[in-house]
Every structure is written in structure tokens, then in C-alpha cells.
Amino acid sequence: MKKFENIKIVNKKEKVKLSKEEKVKLKEEKTKEKKELKEKKKESKNTLISNREVLPFLDVDEDNFFVTKQGFLNLYQVKTRDVSNLSEYETMLYIYNFIHFLRNYIDDFKIIAMNFPVNTVKQQEYLNKKLEETDNQKYIGFLEEKLNELKFLETHRNNKEFFLMVFMKNEVDKENLLNKLNHMQNISITLKNINLEKKMKILFKLNNMNTKLM
């Protein structure tokens, strides 16, 4: 026969009867809680991750290289040439030199083609200087006409420019890459250093493709 001495018998909790007002109040509280929970879920769904969290860029070092979460990044401008006016021999020479670069440069890189506004700052500075130096009204009219043409070009014309983006994991990689690029440049890939402002514009454009560069 089983012994039930150690078994505790818990009395069933009596159901509390609520008044009509209390039931209404309880229902309103539950409805409010559900609504708040729904709003929180909606806010969480619509919250966008900030650019700072998504983009890898952290800082710029003393060499104007970008410090990233993975190491370093730098950009160089590729000097271009009008290949449509080259002879068949010159064209093949460029192709073979480019193949040579691709075979020998085994690290990650990216070639970027981008439209940049025509830069006529130096020409405008020269014309403005000439305008300050002359009193000849005919010459002034000529200079102003040329100046307006340059301003129009800067606003409405673009040049297609090419850039090489390279990546480094650490300081050692950075030094090795600089040496490697110096030795591997040839007639098809001739690199030019660019200032930090232009690098920033390139990265801005890459992350805002529909924005026009000024």
C-alpha cells in the first residue's frame, strides 16, 4: 500500500471574481500593452543601421591612406591614353603590358571608372589674373568670354577617370605594397598619387552613386 505522508496537497487557488469596472480596466491595460509591443516591433524593423556601423573606414594616417577595420586602403589615379589613335602595334603593346601587370600583381585590387567634373581652376586663375592686369576693353571682353566658357565646361562636362584601389592588412603589407607598385608599373598601368580631398570624393561617390560630384 502506497504511503502519502510526504505528499503535499495544494489547494486549488480560488478564482477571484472581478467587478465589471475591473474587467474593463484589465482589458484596457492588455490592449495598451499589445499596442506598445506592436509599436516597438515596428520601430525596430524600420531602424536603419548607421553608416558608421556599415562602412569599414576608421581614420586617415599620415600618408593619407585610409585606416579600415581590416587594415589599410589607398587610391591611385591611373594615367590614361587615347587608345583610338594608337597603331595596332602600340595597342597590342598596351594589352600585353596590362596582362603582365594582372599576372604579377596577385593581391586584391579594384579598378574604378568614374566621371569627374572637368577641372578648369588653373585656367580660370590665369584668366582672372590677366583681367586684373589689363585695361583694354576689347581684351577684357575676350577674356571674360573665355572665362565663361571654362565655367560652363566645369559645370556641364565630365571626364572619365580611372583609379586603382589597393588593400593592405598591416604596416608591413603597406610597405611591401608600395615597393611592389613602384616596380610593377608599366606603360599600361602608370599610377599617380592623388590628394586626400579627391580620395574622399571617390569614396563618397562609391557610397552615393546617384549623387553628382561638384
JSON list of C-alpha atoms in Angstrom, two decimals:
[
{"chain": "A", "resi": 1, "resn": "MET", "atom": "CA", "xyz": [0.00, 0.00, 0.00]},
{"chain": "A", "resi": 2, "resn": "LYS", "atom": "CA", "xyz": [1.46, 3.45, -1.01]},
{"chain": "A", "resi": 3, "resn": "LYS", "atom": "CA", "xyz": [2.16, 5.98, 1.67]},
{"chain": "A", "resi": 4, "resn": "PHE", "atom": "CA", "xyz": [1.06, 9.55, 1.09]},
{"chain": "A", "resi": 5, "resn": "GLU", "atom": "CA", "xyz": [2.59, 11.09, 4.19]},
{"chain": "A", "resi": 6, "resn": "ASN", "atom": "CA", "xyz": [5.25, 13.14, 2.31]},
{"chain": "A", "resi": 7, "resn": "ILE", "atom": "CA", "xyz": [2.92, 14.32, -0.42]},
{"chain": "A", "resi": 8, "resn": "LYS", "atom": "CA", "xyz": [1.72, 17.86, 0.00]},
{"chain": "A", "resi": 9, "resn": "ILE", "atom": "CA", "xyz": [-1.72, 18.58, -1.22]},
{"chain": "A", "resi": 10, "resn": "VAL", "atom": "CA", "xyz": [-2.02, 22.09, -2.62]},
{"chain": "A", "resi": 11, "resn": "ASN", "atom": "CA", "xyz": [-5.41, 23.54, -2.51]},
{"chain": "A", "resi": 12, "resn": "LYS", "atom": "CA", "xyz": [-6.61, 24.84, -5.83]},
{"chain": "A", "resi": 13, "resn": "LYS", "atom": "CA", "xyz": [-6.45, 28.60, -5.95]},
{"chain": "A", "resi": 14, "resn": "GLU", "atom": "CA", "xyz": [-9.82, 30.08, -5.82]},
{"chain": "A", "resi": 15, "resn": "LYS", "atom": "CA", "xyz": [-10.78, 32.17, -8.81]},
{"chain": "A", "resi": 16, "resn": "VAL", "atom": "CA", "xyz": [-11.17, 35.81, -7.87]},
{"chain": "A", "resi": 17, "resn": "LYS", "atom": "CA", "xyz": [-14.27, 37.38, -9.19]},
{"chain": "A", "resi": 18, "resn": "LEU", "atom": "CA", "xyz": [-13.73, 40.77, -10.77]},
{"chain": "A", "resi": 19, "resn": "SER", "atom": "CA", "xyz": [-16.21, 43.55, -10.94]},
{"chain": "A", "resi": 20, "resn": "LYS", "atom": "CA", "xyz": [-17.36, 44.90, -14.28]},
{"chain": "A", "resi": 21, "resn": "GLU", "atom": "CA", "xyz": [-15.20, 48.04, -13.87]},
{"chain": "A", "resi": 22, "resn": "GLU", "atom": "CA", "xyz": [-12.12, 45.94, -13.02]},
{"chain": "A", "resi": 23, "resn": "LYS", "atom": "CA", "xyz": [-12.65, 43.73, -16.07]},
{"chain": "A", "resi": 24, "resn": "VAL", "atom": "CA", "xyz": [-12.86, 46.79, -18.33]},
{"chain": "A", "resi": 25, "resn": "LYS", "atom": "CA", "xyz": [-9.71, 48.26, -16.78]},
{"chain": "A", "resi": 26, "resn": "LEU", "atom": "CA", "xyz": [-7.81, 44.97, -17.17]},
{"chain": "A", "resi": 27, "resn": "LYS", "atom": "CA", "xyz": [-8.87, 44.71, -20.80]},
{"chain": "A", "resi": 28, "resn": "GLU", "atom": "CA", "xyz": [-7.71, 48.28, -21.48]},
{"chain": "A", "resi": 29, "resn": "GLU", "atom": "CA", "xyz": [-4.31, 47.57, -19.89]},
{"chain": "A", "resi": 30, "resn": "LYS", "atom": "CA", "xyz": [-3.81, 44.44, -22.01]},
{"chain": "A", "resi": 31, "resn": "THR", "atom": "CA", "xyz": [-4.83, 46.33, -25.15]},
{"chain": "A", "resi": 32, "resn": "LYS", "atom": "CA", "xyz": [-2.37, 49.10, -24.28]},
{"chain": "A", "resi": 33, "resn": "GLU", "atom": "CA", "xyz": [0.47, 46.60, -23.70]},
{"chain": "A", "resi": 34, "resn": "LYS", "atom": "CA", "xyz": [-0.23, 44.90, -27.03]},
{"chain": "A", "resi": 35, "resn": "LYS", "atom": "CA", "xyz": [-0.24, 48.25, -28.83]},
{"chain": "A", "resi": 36, "resn": "GLU", "atom": "CA", "xyz": [3.07, 49.31, -27.22]},
{"chain": "A", "resi": 37, "resn": "LEU", "atom": "CA", "xyz": [4.67, 45.98, -28.13]},
{"chain": "A", "resi": 38, "resn": "LYS", "atom": "CA", "xyz": [3.47, 46.32, -31.70]},
{"chain": "A", "resi": 39, "resn": "GLU", "atom": "CA", "xyz": [4.92, 49.85, -31.95]},
{"chain": "A", "resi": 40, "resn": "LYS", "atom": "CA", "xyz": [8.28, 48.69, -30.58]},
{"chain": "A", "resi": 41, "resn": "LYS", "atom": "CA", "xyz": [8.45, 45.90, -33.16]},
{"chain": "A", "resi": 42, "resn": "LYS", "atom": "CA", "xyz": [7.59, 48.36, -35.92]},
{"chain": "A", "resi": 43, "resn": "GLU", "atom": "CA", "xyz": [10.28, 50.83, -34.77]},
{"chain": "A", "resi": 44, "resn": "SER", "atom": "CA", "xyz": [12.86, 48.05, -34.55]},
{"chain": "A", "resi": 45, "resn": "LYS", "atom": "CA", "xyz": [12.02, 46.91, -38.08]},
{"chain": "A", "resi": 46, "resn": "ASN", "atom": "CA", "xyz": [12.30, 50.43, -39.54]},
{"chain": "A", "resi": 47, "resn": "THR", "atom": "CA", "xyz": [15.50, 51.38, -37.73]},
{"chain": "A", "resi": 48, "resn": "LEU", "atom": "CA", "xyz": [18.37, 51.67, -40.21]},
{"chain": "A", "resi": 49, "resn": "ILE", "atom": "CA", "xyz": [21.91, 50.74, -39.29]},
{"chain": "A", "resi": 50, "resn": "SER", "atom": "CA", "xyz": [24.09, 53.86, -39.27]},
{"chain": "A", "resi": 51, "resn": "ASN", "atom": "CA", "xyz": [26.75, 54.38, -41.96]},
{"chain": "A", "resi": 52, "resn": "ARG", "atom": "CA", "xyz": [29.37, 54.33, -39.25]},
{"chain": "A", "resi": 53, "resn": "GLU", "atom": "CA", "xyz": [28.46, 50.73, -38.41]},
{"chain": "A", "resi": 54, "resn": "VAL", "atom": "CA", "xyz": [28.33, 49.58, -42.05]},
{"chain": "A", "resi": 55, "resn": "LEU", "atom": "CA", "xyz": [31.30, 51.37, -43.64]},
{"chain": "A", "resi": 56, "resn": "PRO", "atom": "CA", "xyz": [34.79, 50.00, -42.87]},
{"chain": "A", "resi": 57, "resn": "PHE", "atom": "CA", "xyz": [36.59, 53.36, -42.62]},
{"chain": "A", "resi": 58, "resn": "LEU", "atom": "CA", "xyz": [38.04, 54.43, -39.26]},
{"chain": "A", "resi": 59, "resn": "ASP", "atom": "CA", "xyz": [40.66, 57.12, -39.87]},
{"chain": "A", "resi": 60, "resn": "VAL", "atom": "CA", "xyz": [43.31, 58.55, -42.21]},
{"chain": "A", "resi": 61, "resn": "ASP", "atom": "CA", "xyz": [47.01, 58.04, -41.44]},
{"chain": "A", "resi": 62, "resn": "GLU", "atom": "CA", "xyz": [49.99, 60.37, -42.03]},
{"chain": "A", "resi": 63, "resn": "ASP", "atom": "CA", "xyz": [50.42, 59.03, -45.61]},
{"chain": "A", "resi": 64, "resn": "ASN", "atom": "CA", "xyz": [46.76, 59.80, -46.44]},
{"chain": "A", "resi": 65, "resn": "PHE", "atom": "CA", "xyz": [45.95, 56.07, -46.51]},
{"chain": "A", "resi": 66, "resn": "PHE", "atom": "CA", "xyz": [42.53, 55.14, -45.15]},
{"chain": "A", "resi": 67, "resn": "VAL", "atom": "CA", "xyz": [42.63, 53.10, -41.95]},
{"chain": "A", "resi": 68, "resn": "THR", "atom": "CA", "xyz": [39.87, 50.47, -42.11]},
{"chain": "A", "resi": 69, "resn": "LYS", "atom": "CA", "xyz": [38.52, 47.71, -39.87]},
{"chain": "A", "resi": 70, "resn": "GLN", "atom": "CA", "xyz": [40.51, 45.22, -41.96]},
{"chain": "A", "resi": 71, "resn": "GLY", "atom": "CA", "xyz": [43.77, 47.22, -42.28]},
{"chain": "A", "resi": 72, "resn": "PHE", "atom": "CA", "xyz": [44.53, 49.94, -44.85]},
{"chain": "A", "resi": 73, "resn": "LEU", "atom": "CA", "xyz": [43.13, 51.14, -48.18]},
{"chain": "A", "resi": 74, "resn": "ASN", "atom": "CA", "xyz": [44.57, 53.55, -50.73]},
{"chain": "A", "resi": 75, "resn": "LEU", "atom": "CA", "xyz": [43.63, 55.00, -54.11]},
{"chain": "A", "resi": 76, "resn": "TYR", "atom": "CA", "xyz": [45.82, 55.93, -57.08]},
{"chain": "A", "resi": 77, "resn": "GLN", "atom": "CA", "xyz": [44.85, 57.58, -60.34]},
{"chain": "A", "resi": 78, "resn": "VAL", "atom": "CA", "xyz": [45.65, 55.59, -63.47]},
{"chain": "A", "resi": 79, "resn": "LYS", "atom": "CA", "xyz": [47.14, 57.75, -66.21]},
{"chain": "A", "resi": 80, "resn": "THR", "atom": "CA", "xyz": [45.15, 57.13, -69.37]},
{"chain": "A", "resi": 81, "resn": "ARG", "atom": "CA", "xyz": [45.81, 57.49, -73.08]},
{"chain": "A", "resi": 82, "resn": "ASP", "atom": "CA", "xyz": [43.61, 57.84, -76.15]},
{"chain": "A", "resi": 83, "resn": "VAL", "atom": "CA", "xyz": [43.86, 54.27, -77.46]},
{"chain": "A", "resi": 84, "resn": "SER", "atom": "CA", "xyz": [41.74, 55.03, -80.53]},
{"chain": "A", "resi": 85, "resn": "ASN", "atom": "CA", "xyz": [44.70, 56.90, -82.04]},
{"chain": "A", "resi": 86, "resn": "LEU", "atom": "CA", "xyz": [47.26, 54.16, -81.36]},
{"chain": "A", "resi": 87, "resn": "SER", "atom": "CA", "xyz": [48.69, 51.93, -84.05]},
{"chain": "A", "resi": 88, "resn": "GLU", "atom": "CA", "xyz": [47.97, 48.20, -83.96]},
{"chain": "A", "resi": 89, "resn": "TYR", "atom": "CA", "xyz": [51.46, 47.52, -82.60]},
{"chain": "A", "resi": 90, "resn": "GLU", "atom": "CA", "xyz": [51.07, 50.11, -79.80]},
{"chain": "A", "resi": 91, "resn": "THR", "atom": "CA", "xyz": [47.63, 48.74, -78.90]},
{"chain": "A", "resi": 92, "resn": "MET", "atom": "CA", "xyz": [48.99, 45.19, -78.56]},
{"chain": "A", "resi": 93, "resn": "LEU", "atom": "CA", "xyz": [51.91, 46.51, -76.52]},
{"chain": "A", "resi": 94, "resn": "TYR", "atom": "CA", "xyz": [49.46, 48.10, -74.07]},
{"chain": "A", "resi": 95, "resn": "ILE", "atom": "CA", "xyz": [47.40, 44.91, -73.87]},
{"chain": "A", "resi": 96, "resn": "TYR", "atom": "CA", "xyz": [50.43, 42.70, -73.16]},
{"chain": "A", "resi": 97, "resn": "ASN", "atom": "CA", "xyz": [51.73, 45.11, -70.54]},
{"chain": "A", "resi": 98, "resn": "PHE", "atom": "CA", "xyz": [48.36, 45.11, -68.81]},
{"chain": "A", "resi": 99, "resn": "ILE", "atom": "CA", "xyz": [48.30, 41.28, -68.87]},
{"chain": "A", "resi": 100, "resn": "HIS", "atom": "CA", "xyz": [51.78, 41.32, -67.33]},
{"chain": "A", "resi": 101, "resn": "PHE", "atom": "CA", "xyz": [50.52, 43.54, -64.50]},
{"chain": "A", "resi": 102, "resn": "LEU", "atom": "CA", "xyz": [47.49, 41.30, -63.86]},
{"chain": "A", "resi": 103, "resn": "ARG", "atom": "CA", "xyz": [49.63, 38.15, -63.74]},
{"chain": "A", "resi": 104, "resn": "ASN", "atom": "CA", "xyz": [52.20, 39.59, -61.37]},
{"chain": "A", "resi": 105, "resn": "TYR", "atom": "CA", "xyz": [50.04, 41.62, -59.01]},
{"chain": "A", "resi": 106, "resn": "ILE", "atom": "CA", "xyz": [48.42, 38.79, -57.06]},
{"chain": "A", "resi": 107, "resn": "ASP", "atom": "CA", "xyz": [46.95, 40.83, -54.18]},
{"chain": "A", "resi": 108, "resn": "ASP", "atom": "CA", "xyz": [43.40, 42.15, -54.12]},
{"chain": "A", "resi": 109, "resn": "PHE", "atom": "CA", "xyz": [42.72, 45.35, -56.05]},
{"chain": "A", "resi": 110, "resn": "LYS", "atom": "CA", "xyz": [39.87, 47.14, -57.73]},
{"chain": "A", "resi": 111, "resn": "ILE", "atom": "CA", "xyz": [39.86, 49.31, -60.86]},
{"chain": "A", "resi": 112, "resn": "ILE", "atom": "CA", "xyz": [37.27, 52.07, -60.64]},
{"chain": "A", "resi": 113, "resn": "ALA", "atom": "CA", "xyz": [35.95, 54.08, -63.60]},
{"chain": "A", "resi": 114, "resn": "MET", "atom": "CA", "xyz": [34.24, 57.31, -62.61]},
{"chain": "A", "resi": 115, "resn": "ASN", "atom": "CA", "xyz": [33.04, 60.52, -64.23]},
{"chain": "A", "resi": 116, "resn": "PHE", "atom": "CA", "xyz": [34.58, 63.63, -62.68]},
{"chain": "A", "resi": 117, "resn": "PRO", "atom": "CA", "xyz": [33.70, 67.25, -63.50]},
{"chain": "A", "resi": 118, "resn": "VAL", "atom": "CA", "xyz": [36.23, 68.93, -65.78]},
{"chain": "A", "resi": 119, "resn": "ASN", "atom": "CA", "xyz": [38.71, 70.84, -63.62]},
{"chain": "A", "resi": 120, "resn": "THR", "atom": "CA", "xyz": [39.48, 74.30, -65.07]},
{"chain": "A", "resi": 121, "resn": "VAL", "atom": "CA", "xyz": [40.63, 76.00, -61.86]},
{"chain": "A", "resi": 122, "resn": "LYS", "atom": "CA", "xyz": [44.17, 76.75, -63.09]},
{"chain": "A", "resi": 123, "resn": "GLN", "atom": "CA", "xyz": [42.94, 78.16, -66.40]},
{"chain": "A", "resi": 124, "resn": "GLN", "atom": "CA", "xyz": [40.38, 80.33, -64.59]},
{"chain": "A", "resi": 125, "resn": "GLU", "atom": "CA", "xyz": [43.05, 81.63, -62.20]},
{"chain": "A", "resi": 126, "resn": "TYR", "atom": "CA", "xyz": [45.25, 82.56, -65.17]},
{"chain": "A", "resi": 127, "resn": "LEU", "atom": "CA", "xyz": [42.42, 84.42, -66.95]},
{"chain": "A", "resi": 128, "resn": "ASN", "atom": "CA", "xyz": [41.40, 86.24, -63.76]},
{"chain": "A", "resi": 129, "resn": "LYS", "atom": "CA", "xyz": [45.00, 87.38, -63.30]},
{"chain": "A", "resi": 130, "resn": "LYS", "atom": "CA", "xyz": [45.07, 88.69, -66.89]},
{"chain": "A", "resi": 131, "resn": "LEU", "atom": "CA", "xyz": [41.78, 90.53, -66.29]},
{"chain": "A", "resi": 132, "resn": "GLU", "atom": "CA", "xyz": [43.29, 92.30, -63.28]},
{"chain": "A", "resi": 133, "resn": "GLU", "atom": "CA", "xyz": [46.36, 93.36, -65.28]},
{"chain": "A", "resi": 134, "resn": "THR", "atom": "CA", "xyz": [44.65, 94.85, -68.36]},
{"chain": "A", "resi": 135, "resn": "ASP", "atom": "CA", "xyz": [42.60, 97.99, -69.08]},
{"chain": "A", "resi": 136, "resn": "ASN", "atom": "CA", "xyz": [41.96, 97.12, -72.74]},
{"chain": "A", "resi": 137, "resn": "GLN", "atom": "CA", "xyz": [38.17, 96.78, -73.06]},
{"chain": "A", "resi": 138, "resn": "LYS", "atom": "CA", "xyz": [38.34, 94.55, -76.15]},
{"chain": "A", "resi": 139, "resn": "TYR", "atom": "CA", "xyz": [40.81, 92.25, -74.42]},
{"chain": "A", "resi": 140, "resn": "ILE", "atom": "CA", "xyz": [38.66, 92.25, -71.26]},
{"chain": "A", "resi": 141, "resn": "GLY", "atom": "CA", "xyz": [35.62, 91.16, -73.33]},
{"chain": "A", "resi": 142, "resn": "PHE", "atom": "CA", "xyz": [37.65, 88.35, -74.91]},
{"chain": "A", "resi": 143, "resn": "LEU", "atom": "CA", "xyz": [38.99, 87.17, -71.52]},
{"chain": "A", "resi": 144, "resn": "GLU", "atom": "CA", "xyz": [35.52, 87.24, -69.92]},
{"chain": "A", "resi": 145, "resn": "GLU", "atom": "CA", "xyz": [34.12, 85.18, -72.80]},
{"chain": "A", "resi": 146, "resn": "LYS", "atom": "CA", "xyz": [36.86, 82.55, -72.34]},
{"chain": "A", "resi": 147, "resn": "LEU", "atom": "CA", "xyz": [36.30, 82.57, -68.58]},
{"chain": "A", "resi": 148, "resn": "ASN", "atom": "CA", "xyz": [32.58, 81.92, -69.03]},
{"chain": "A", "resi": 149, "resn": "GLU", "atom": "CA", "xyz": [33.39, 79.04, -71.40]},
{"chain": "A", "resi": 150, "resn": "LEU", "atom": "CA", "xyz": [35.62, 77.45, -68.76]},
{"chain": "A", "resi": 151, "resn": "LYS", "atom": "CA", "xyz": [32.92, 77.85, -66.10]},
{"chain": "A", "resi": 152, "resn": "PHE", "atom": "CA", "xyz": [30.39, 76.24, -68.44]},
{"chain": "A", "resi": 153, "resn": "LEU", "atom": "CA", "xyz": [32.72, 73.28, -69.07]},
{"chain": "A", "resi": 154, "resn": "GLU", "atom": "CA", "xyz": [33.28, 72.82, -65.34]},
{"chain": "A", "resi": 155, "resn": "THR", "atom": "CA", "xyz": [29.53, 72.72, -64.72]},
{"chain": "A", "resi": 156, "resn": "HIS", "atom": "CA", "xyz": [28.34, 70.67, -67.70]},
{"chain": "A", "resi": 157, "resn": "ARG", "atom": "CA", "xyz": [31.23, 68.45, -68.83]},
{"chain": "A", "resi": 158, "resn": "ASN", "atom": "CA", "xyz": [32.74, 65.35, -67.25]},
{"chain": "A", "resi": 159, "resn": "ASN", "atom": "CA", "xyz": [35.96, 63.44, -67.78]},
{"chain": "A", "resi": 160, "resn": "LYS", "atom": "CA", "xyz": [36.05, 59.67, -67.37]},
{"chain": "A", "resi": 161, "resn": "GLU", "atom": "CA", "xyz": [38.85, 58.91, -64.94]},
{"chain": "A", "resi": 162, "resn": "PHE", "atom": "CA", "xyz": [40.27, 55.60, -63.73]},
{"chain": "A", "resi": 163, "resn": "PHE", "atom": "CA", "xyz": [41.52, 54.71, -60.27]},
{"chain": "A", "resi": 164, "resn": "LEU", "atom": "CA", "xyz": [43.27, 51.76, -58.66]},
{"chain": "A", "resi": 165, "resn": "MET", "atom": "CA", "xyz": [42.10, 50.79, -55.17]},
{"chain": "A", "resi": 166, "resn": "VAL", "atom": "CA", "xyz": [44.53, 48.64, -53.18]},
{"chain": "A", "resi": 167, "resn": "PHE", "atom": "CA", "xyz": [44.24, 46.93, -49.80]},
{"chain": "A", "resi": 168, "resn": "MET", "atom": "CA", "xyz": [46.73, 46.15, -47.02]},
{"chain": "A", "resi": 169, "resn": "LYS", "atom": "CA", "xyz": [46.32, 44.17, -43.79]},
{"chain": "A", "resi": 170, "resn": "ASN", "atom": "CA", "xyz": [49.02, 45.90, -41.72]},
{"chain": "A", "resi": 171, "resn": "GLU", "atom": "CA", "xyz": [52.04, 48.24, -41.78]},
{"chain": "A", "resi": 172, "resn": "VAL", "atom": "CA", "xyz": [54.32, 45.54, -43.21]},
{"chain": "A", "resi": 173, "resn": "ASP", "atom": "CA", "xyz": [51.88, 44.89, -46.07]},
{"chain": "A", "resi": 174, "resn": "LYS", "atom": "CA", "xyz": [51.69, 48.63, -46.64]},
{"chain": "A", "resi": 175, "resn": "GLU", "atom": "CA", "xyz": [55.44, 48.99, -47.09]},
{"chain": "A", "resi": 176, "resn": "ASN", "atom": "CA", "xyz": [55.66, 45.89, -49.31]},
{"chain": "A", "resi": 177, "resn": "LEU", "atom": "CA", "xyz": [52.81, 47.11, -51.48]},
{"chain": "A", "resi": 178, "resn": "LEU", "atom": "CA", "xyz": [54.42, 50.50, -52.08]},
{"chain": "A", "resi": 179, "resn": "ASN", "atom": "CA", "xyz": [57.62, 48.80, -53.25]},
{"chain": "A", "resi": 180, "resn": "LYS", "atom": "CA", "xyz": [55.66, 46.35, -55.38]},
{"chain": "A", "resi": 181, "resn": "LEU", "atom": "CA", "xyz": [53.65, 49.07, -57.13]},
{"chain": "A", "resi": 182, "resn": "ASN", "atom": "CA", "xyz": [56.78, 51.08, -57.87]},
{"chain": "A", "resi": 183, "resn": "HIS", "atom": "CA", "xyz": [58.37, 48.07, -59.59]},
{"chain": "A", "resi": 184, "resn": "MET", "atom": "CA", "xyz": [55.28, 46.82, -61.41]},
{"chain": "A", "resi": 185, "resn": "GLN", "atom": "CA", "xyz": [54.11, 50.00, -63.12]},
{"chain": "A", "resi": 186, "resn": "ASN", "atom": "CA", "xyz": [54.41, 49.97, -66.91]},
{"chain": "A", "resi": 187, "resn": "ILE", "atom": "CA", "xyz": [53.06, 51.86, -69.92]},
{"chain": "A", "resi": 188, "resn": "SER", "atom": "CA", "xyz": [49.56, 50.40, -69.45]},
{"chain": "A", "resi": 189, "resn": "ILE", "atom": "CA", "xyz": [49.40, 50.97, -65.67]},
{"chain": "A", "resi": 190, "resn": "THR", "atom": "CA", "xyz": [51.09, 54.22, -64.69]},
{"chain": "A", "resi": 191, "resn": "LEU", "atom": "CA", "xyz": [49.93, 55.44, -61.31]},
{"chain": "A", "resi": 192, "resn": "LYS", "atom": "CA", "xyz": [49.67, 58.96, -59.97]},
{"chain": "A", "resi": 193, "resn": "ASN", "atom": "CA", "xyz": [49.23, 59.98, -56.34]},
{"chain": "A", "resi": 194, "resn": "ILE", "atom": "CA", "xyz": [46.05, 61.92, -55.63]},
{"chain": "A", "resi": 195, "resn": "ASN", "atom": "CA", "xyz": [45.24, 64.28, -52.78]},
{"chain": "A", "resi": 196, "resn": "LEU", "atom": "CA", "xyz": [43.04, 63.37, -49.84]},
{"chain": "A", "resi": 197, "resn": "GLU", "atom": "CA", "xyz": [40.16, 65.59, -51.00]},
{"chain": "A", "resi": 198, "resn": "LYS", "atom": "CA", "xyz": [39.81, 63.70, -54.27]},
{"chain": "A", "resi": 199, "resn": "LYS", "atom": "CA", "xyz": [40.09, 60.34, -52.49]},
{"chain": "A", "resi": 200, "resn": "MET", "atom": "CA", "xyz": [37.22, 61.40, -50.22]},
{"chain": "A", "resi": 201, "resn": "LYS", "atom": "CA", "xyz": [35.14, 62.36, -53.27]},
{"chain": "A", "resi": 202, "resn": "ILE", "atom": "CA", "xyz": [35.76, 58.95, -54.86]},
{"chain": "A", "resi": 203, "resn": "LEU", "atom": "CA", "xyz": [34.70, 57.08, -51.72]},
{"chain": "A", "resi": 204, "resn": "PHE", "atom": "CA", "xyz": [31.70, 59.38, -51.30]},
{"chain": "A", "resi": 205, "resn": "LYS", "atom": "CA", "xyz": [30.61, 58.72, -54.89]},
{"chain": "A", "resi": 206, "resn": "LEU", "atom": "CA", "xyz": [31.05, 54.95, -54.48]},
{"chain": "A", "resi": 207, "resn": "ASN", "atom": "CA", "xyz": [28.69, 55.03, -51.49]},
{"chain": "A", "resi": 208, "resn": "ASN", "atom": "CA", "xyz": [26.28, 57.57, -53.03]},
{"chain": "A", "resi": 209, "resn": "MET", "atom": "CA", "xyz": [26.02, 56.51, -56.66]},
{"chain": "A", "resi": 210, "resn": "ASN", "atom": "CA", "xyz": [23.17, 58.89, -57.56]},
{"chain": "A", "resi": 211, "resn": "THR", "atom": "CA", "xyz": [24.92, 61.97, -56.16]},
{"chain": "A", "resi": 212, "resn": "LYS", "atom": "CA", "xyz": [26.62, 64.33, -58.59]},
{"chain": "A", "resi": 213, "resn": "LEU", "atom": "CA", "xyz": [30.19, 65.33, -57.73]},
{"chain": "A", "resi": 214, "resn": "MET", "atom": "CA", "xyz": [30.99, 69.02, -57.62]}
]
